[in-house]
Amino acid sequence: MASTPPHRSMTTTNTHPQIRQQPNPTHRPWLPQRVPSCPRAGRAVTSAPPSSSAAVSVASAPSTQLSKFPPLQTPKSDSSDFSGRRSTRFVSKMHFGRPKTTTASRHSSAAEEALQSAIRFSGEDEMFQSLILSFEAKLRGSDDYTFILRELGNRGECDKAVKFYEFAVIRERRKIEQGKLASAMIGTLGRLGKVAIAKRVFEGALAGGYGNTVYAFSAIISAYGRSGLYEEAIGVFNSMKSYGLRPNLVTYNAVIDACGKGGMEFKQVAEFFDEMQRNGVQPDRITFNSLLAVCSRGGLWEAARNLFDEMSKRGIEQDVFTYNTLLDAICKGGKMDLAFEILAQMPSKRIMPNVVSYSAVIDGFAKAGRFDEALNLFDEMKYLGIALDRVSYNTLLSIYTKLGRSKEGLDVLREMASVGIKKDVVTYNALLGGYGKQRNYLEVKNVFSEMKRERVMPNLLTYSTLIDVYSKGGLYKEAMEIFREFKSAGLRADVVLYSALIDALCKNGLVGSAVSLIDEMTKEGISPNVVTYNSIIDAFGRSATVECLAESGVTALEVGSSSLPSSQSKLTETEDTQVMQIFGKLTTESNNRVKKDCKEGMHELSSILEVIRKMHQLEIKPNVVTFSAILNACSRCNSFEDASVLLEELRLFDNQVYGVVHGLLKGHRENVWLQAQSLFDKVNEMDGSTAAAFYNALTDMLWHFGQKRGAQLVALEGRSRQVWENVWSESCLDLHLMSSGAARAMVHAWLLNIRSIVYEGHELPKLLSILTGWGKHSKVVGDAALRPAVEALLRGMDAPFYLSKCNMGRFTSSGSVVATWLRESATLKLLIVHDHITTKASTPRGSTEQHEQTSLTLQPLLL
């Protein structure tokens, strides 16, 4: 790793002046609204580590005034889920390490002596009681008692702490002091995760007449929250009124934290925030940090950013925990440039980023596929002397293996060993996944063997990764052996494992086998989810390589319906399951299997419609990936009428989404563009890669069916919303993250923009470049789908751009040559794109489309 820091320099202005205002108890300005994401700033090179002068306001992104933020809108049950969450497993990595607060202790030296004696004691219970009694005369009441039981708890001596509490509460005669002891004991047990004992202590205190204090109630609420029992915490909170108690700041903080840890929706948690302000209790840093943690778990980056700004408005100081939680939320939302800016801002606020700060941003860059920026931050950590932890090393290892940089990966492993960090299951899973993506199956086998030699137990993700890797590589025998080992290990398959297997089969064109596995899932009590069905939908759109489903022997409407998910379903005791049968068949036929085509066009689209109906029946909300897969299927269909009828039918399930797309396809752009803007706002709330997939799929479909002007407007909308980063400059057009339709639409727009520069009398840069990278569909040089499409477009316009000899994905030309070409009279006509179909006025539904309703006949599907 490099010894010099990565380089960056950023300057932005703060659009929200810090003005202290009297808060409105019923107003929540920090709730998210649909606003454009922050502009992605470029990174300039410097030669020094980040300086305190590089201050960047979190609120520097374009947004409206805080007072205009509307409340969160709960999505309707019948609408598509555009949360952008595409994984079936959502794991929160909240390893923030909040420092413990310490208060001045008033305990005596006798308490210290008694504590040390208690820690050293290892005899019977009766002898421990005698030990405590020997110090009774020396101890000074509740201060000493509280100190001892807390310190015993901090050292994990739970039994001793409880025994000492029982001794102390009897000796202490005053109810107030007994209440303090009970609160301290409950809080200690809550931190130790002993919620059942904490409940017993609380109920005993209530029965004894000294537990009806705000502090005791707050302590038990916190104890429930630490164990994820938010419903119990709310129950205790609501019962306070019957005891004549009014919740204070500590109570509200405890219940907000409990609800967040229990997974309650942010809007519901915010109701407690409203209530505390109505009752005259003003929030503090802990309140906001707890609310930020809720946003982090849900990836609500806008709400988190607005909460952060609200803290500044109220004059509440942020700490490193505040920043780390904000960074985690923004990274989960995919807004990596904003996260980068906030990380750079921290030193100027006298808050130094720690290993958690960097780990959150690095992990976000890695998941977004921006590996160079992730590696630069690793170099910066080392330059600043921030020691990497296990999480950081595992992320770094995952990046190197995905990039195929084995030497650097081995260096990371050696460095981990040198600092005493042993490889764990996460380390091995990263290696398996990375080598699998590189199709290095020998290393996959070696790593798994080493994992077992080192007695690191494979988990469910390990087996899911291996089955996914081998299945996608066509190594069905190896996949079958892994599945057999998985069964023998006594692990229960989950929706992630099945979805990975189904996706692998679909990617290999084995849709019939994949469809039959959905029925196997339901028999084992596992409910398919949106990810499962997305793979099936995507496969139906790839008609050139799918198996003929009629030969699979499964009848219509079987998948997911032959047996409803049941918690009482038991796994088949024999290994002769549907999965093993499929693997056995694929193993024997892998060398001579001939993939057969289904009927193109109508059959695939009718199958997709049937899948959507099944999802609707099972109350599985389609998400943006579903939507993108459907549009991709339409793009591969050669029938405009069939695609139009499919989208028309899908309007019954979600008119906002499919109504917009159908309108754009039919040339009703003027009628649906306002609705389209609202749809784009929703997409803008997602992570970057998901939003890009949406725009790519939509522009591909429109371009494919000749709606080129509509495709260009959608692509330009994506550019204005920063969906694709750093796409456009006077000298360069970067298309490598775009689909072929979006890229071609953007080429026309970019050349028109350059033409306007020429006609304004300005000179063009000496060198102009159009970058296609590796393309969207391939990582092999010269074999990408994007580059040939752009090359054909440029040749068709006689544009003077040529492939660079040193970069097979780059087209270049001199500025003077391009300027001459742009001045030619025929060029303008070539650059302006038009829609194949245009309709300026609204047309009653049914009058112009009735003839289409019969062109798509629904056929039986295995769902």
mmCIF file of C-alpha atoms in Angstrom, residues 245-398:
data_model
loop_
_atom_site.group_PDB
_atom_site.id
_atom_site.type_symbol
_atom_site.label_atom_id
_atom_site.label_comp_id
_atom_site.label_asym_id
_atom_site.label_seq_id
_atom_site.Cartn_x
_atom_site.Cartn_y
_atom_site.Cartn_z
ATOM 1 C CA LEU A 245 -44.870 9.560 36.137
ATOM 2 C CA ARG A 246 -43.890 11.955 33.345
ATOM 3 C CA PRO A 247 -41.153 10.767 30.964
ATOM 4 C CA ASN A 248 -38.026 12.910 30.992
ATOM 5 C CA LEU A 249 -35.225 13.301 28.449
ATOM 6 C CA VAL A 250 -33.561 10.051 29.504
ATOM 7 C CA THR A 251 -36.853 8.181 29.097
ATOM 8 C CA TYR A 252 -37.547 9.533 25.637
ATOM 9 C CA ASN A 253 -33.989 8.833 24.540
ATOM 10 C CA ALA A 254 -34.327 5.269 25.809
ATOM 11 C CA VAL A 255 -37.608 4.567 24.007
ATOM 12 C CA ILE A 256 -36.399 6.173 20.756
ATOM 13 C CA ASP A 257 -33.232 4.083 20.901
ATOM 14 C CA ALA A 258 -35.243 0.934 21.699
ATOM 15 C CA CYS A 259 -37.594 1.458 18.758
ATOM 16 C CA GLY A 260 -34.705 2.058 16.412
ATOM 17 C CA LYS A 261 -32.828 -1.056 17.507
ATOM 18 C CA GLY A 262 -36.010 -3.069 17.220
ATOM 19 C CA GLY A 263 -36.385 -2.164 13.545
ATOM 20 C CA MET A 264 -39.364 0.172 13.814
ATOM 21 C CA GLU A 265 -40.002 2.429 10.823
ATOM 22 C CA PHE A 266 -38.477 5.890 11.039
ATOM 23 C CA LYS A 267 -41.805 7.682 10.743
ATOM 24 C CA GLN A 268 -43.146 5.794 13.776
ATOM 25 C CA VAL A 269 -40.026 6.495 15.827
ATOM 26 C CA ALA A 270 -40.329 10.181 14.957
ATOM 27 C CA GLU A 271 -43.716 10.256 16.691
ATOM 28 C CA PHE A 272 -41.920 9.960 20.037
ATOM 29 C CA PHE A 273 -39.772 12.930 19.017
ATOM 30 C CA ASP A 274 -42.936 14.932 18.377
ATOM 31 C CA GLU A 275 -44.408 13.891 21.701
ATOM 32 C CA MET A 276 -41.361 14.824 23.769
ATOM 33 C CA GLN A 277 -41.357 18.339 22.313
ATOM 34 C CA ARG A 278 -45.102 18.754 22.885
ATOM 35 C CA ASN A 279 -44.437 17.841 26.509
ATOM 36 C CA GLY A 280 -41.723 20.475 26.786
ATOM 37 C CA VAL A 281 -38.776 18.047 26.720
ATOM 38 C CA GLN A 282 -36.065 19.343 24.383
ATOM 39 C CA PRO A 283 -33.941 16.789 22.502
ATOM 40 C CA ASP A 284 -30.199 16.571 22.965
ATOM 41 C CA ARG A 285 -27.331 14.982 21.061
ATOM 42 C CA ILE A 286 -28.249 11.498 22.219
ATOM 43 C CA THR A 287 -31.782 11.971 20.878
ATOM 44 C CA PHE A 288 -30.542 12.986 17.448
ATOM 45 C CA ASN A 289 -27.863 10.285 17.384
ATOM 46 C CA SER A 290 -30.527 7.666 18.063
ATOM 47 C CA LEU A 291 -32.721 9.044 15.268
ATOM 48 C CA LEU A 292 -29.721 9.064 12.935
ATOM 49 C CA ALA A 293 -29.131 5.405 13.766
ATOM 50 C CA VAL A 294 -32.697 4.626 12.658
ATOM 51 C CA CYS A 295 -32.000 6.381 9.353
ATOM 52 C CA SER A 296 -28.760 4.472 9.004
ATOM 53 C CA ARG A 297 -30.416 1.089 9.398
ATOM 54 C CA GLY A 298 -32.944 1.972 6.709
ATOM 55 C CA GLY A 299 -30.595 3.785 4.347
ATOM 56 C CA LEU A 300 -32.651 6.991 4.691
ATOM 57 C CA TRP A 301 -29.835 9.291 3.647
ATOM 58 C CA GLU A 302 -31.968 12.383 3.094
ATOM 59 C CA ALA A 303 -33.616 12.136 6.508
ATOM 60 C CA ALA A 304 -30.188 11.629 8.090
ATOM 61 C CA ARG A 305 -28.734 14.666 6.339
ATOM 62 C CA ASN A 306 -31.665 16.808 7.395
ATOM 63 C CA LEU A 307 -31.425 15.622 10.997
ATOM 64 C CA PHE A 308 -27.770 16.586 10.997
ATOM 65 C CA ASP A 309 -28.611 20.062 9.719
ATOM 66 C CA GLU A 310 -31.363 20.386 12.333
ATOM 67 C CA MET A 311 -28.822 19.670 15.075
ATOM 68 C CA SER A 312 -26.725 22.588 13.827
ATOM 69 C CA LYS A 313 -29.760 24.881 13.742
ATOM 70 C CA ARG A 314 -30.557 24.023 17.344
ATOM 71 C CA GLY A 315 -26.975 24.563 18.432
ATOM 72 C CA ILE A 316 -26.503 20.898 19.393
ATOM 73 C CA GLU A 317 -22.881 19.849 19.055
ATOM 74 C CA GLN A 318 -22.159 16.798 16.903
ATOM 75 C CA ASP A 319 -19.630 14.142 17.893
ATOM 76 C CA VAL A 320 -17.801 11.400 16.011
ATOM 77 C CA PHE A 321 -20.731 9.034 16.605
ATOM 78 C CA THR A 322 -23.023 11.583 14.910
ATOM 79 C CA TYR A 323 -20.773 11.787 11.867
ATOM 80 C CA ASN A 324 -20.219 8.036 11.655
ATOM 81 C CA THR A 325 -23.941 7.320 11.758
ATOM 82 C CA LEU A 326 -24.611 10.002 9.138
ATOM 83 C CA LEU A 327 -21.878 8.562 6.902
ATOM 84 C CA ASP A 328 -23.298 5.064 7.259
ATOM 85 C CA ALA A 329 -26.785 6.232 6.241
ATOM 86 C CA ILE A 330 -25.515 8.195 3.245
ATOM 87 C CA CYS A 331 -23.308 5.321 2.078
ATOM 88 C CA LYS A 332 -26.215 2.896 2.354
ATOM 89 C CA GLY A 333 -28.169 5.331 0.186
ATOM 90 C CA GLY A 334 -25.412 5.178 -2.431
ATOM 91 C CA LYS A 335 -24.605 8.914 -2.271
ATOM 92 C CA MET A 336 -20.882 8.415 -2.195
ATOM 93 C CA ASP A 337 -19.754 11.871 -3.282
ATOM 94 C CA LEU A 338 -21.762 13.431 -0.470
ATOM 95 C CA ALA A 339 -20.248 10.921 1.963
ATOM 96 C CA PHE A 340 -16.766 11.807 0.720
ATOM 97 C CA GLU A 341 -17.412 15.504 1.293
ATOM 98 C CA ILE A 342 -18.689 14.910 4.826
ATOM 99 C CA LEU A 343 -15.628 12.815 5.650
ATOM 100 C CA ALA A 344 -13.434 15.691 4.450
ATOM 101 C CA GLN A 345 -15.437 18.152 6.565
ATOM 102 C CA MET A 346 -14.826 16.387 9.882
ATOM 103 C CA PRO A 347 -11.311 17.729 10.679
ATOM 104 C CA SER A 348 -12.472 21.318 10.144
ATOM 105 C CA LYS A 349 -15.102 20.670 12.841
ATOM 106 C CA ARG A 350 -12.367 19.448 15.209
ATOM 107 C CA ILE A 351 -13.717 15.903 14.922
ATOM 108 C CA MET A 352 -11.107 13.530 13.574
ATOM 109 C CA PRO A 353 -12.391 10.596 11.505
ATOM 110 C CA ASN A 354 -11.638 7.218 13.050
ATOM 111 C CA VAL A 355 -11.455 3.715 11.626
ATOM 112 C CA VAL A 356 -15.266 3.480 11.655
ATOM 113 C CA SER A 357 -15.625 6.705 9.661
ATOM 114 C CA TYR A 358 -13.279 5.487 6.962
ATOM 115 C CA SER A 359 -14.660 1.948 6.977
ATOM 116 C CA ALA A 360 -18.187 3.193 6.266
ATOM 117 C CA VAL A 361 -17.107 5.285 3.269
ATOM 118 C CA ILE A 362 -14.690 2.673 1.947
ATOM 119 C CA ASP A 363 -17.364 -0.003 2.129
ATOM 120 C CA GLY A 364 -19.769 2.316 0.314
ATOM 121 C CA PHE A 365 -17.288 2.977 -2.497
ATOM 122 C CA ALA A 366 -16.587 -0.750 -2.785
ATOM 123 C CA LYS A 367 -20.276 -1.652 -3.063
ATOM 124 C CA ALA A 368 -20.702 1.044 -5.703
ATOM 125 C CA GLY A 369 -17.862 -0.495 -7.716
ATOM 126 C CA ARG A 370 -15.657 2.563 -7.226
ATOM 127 C CA PHE A 371 -12.645 0.587 -6.123
ATOM 128 C CA ASP A 372 -9.955 3.171 -6.902
ATOM 129 C CA GLU A 373 -11.550 5.689 -4.571
ATOM 130 C CA ALA A 374 -11.915 3.039 -1.876
ATOM 131 C CA LEU A 375 -8.239 2.141 -2.182
ATOM 132 C CA ASN A 376 -7.252 5.816 -2.043
ATOM 133 C CA LEU A 377 -9.024 6.130 1.293
ATOM 134 C CA PHE A 378 -7.183 3.074 2.583
ATOM 135 C CA ASP A 379 -3.918 4.797 1.668
ATOM 136 C CA GLU A 380 -5.091 7.912 3.485
ATOM 137 C CA MET A 381 -5.871 5.904 6.610
ATOM 138 C CA LYS A 382 -2.342 4.518 6.668
ATOM 139 C CA TYR A 383 -0.827 7.949 6.056
ATOM 140 C CA LEU A 384 -2.806 9.380 8.978
ATOM 141 C CA GLY A 385 -1.772 6.498 11.211
ATOM 142 C CA ILE A 386 -5.280 5.081 11.625
ATOM 143 C CA ALA A 387 -4.943 1.378 12.319
ATOM 144 C CA LEU A 388 -7.144 -0.896 10.242
ATOM 145 C CA ASP A 389 -9.484 -3.243 12.081
ATOM 146 C CA ARG A 390 -10.918 -6.589 10.984
ATOM 147 C CA VAL A 391 -13.794 -4.929 9.116
ATOM 148 C CA SER A 392 -11.409 -2.694 7.177
ATOM 149 C CA TYR A 393 -9.077 -5.540 6.272
ATOM 150 C CA ASN A 394 -11.963 -7.711 5.079
ATOM 151 C CA THR A 395 -13.271 -4.893 2.877
ATOM 152 C CA LEU A 396 -9.807 -4.275 1.428
ATOM 153 C CA LEU A 397 -9.343 -7.969 0.752
ATOM 154 C CA SER A 398 -12.726 -8.163 -0.968
#
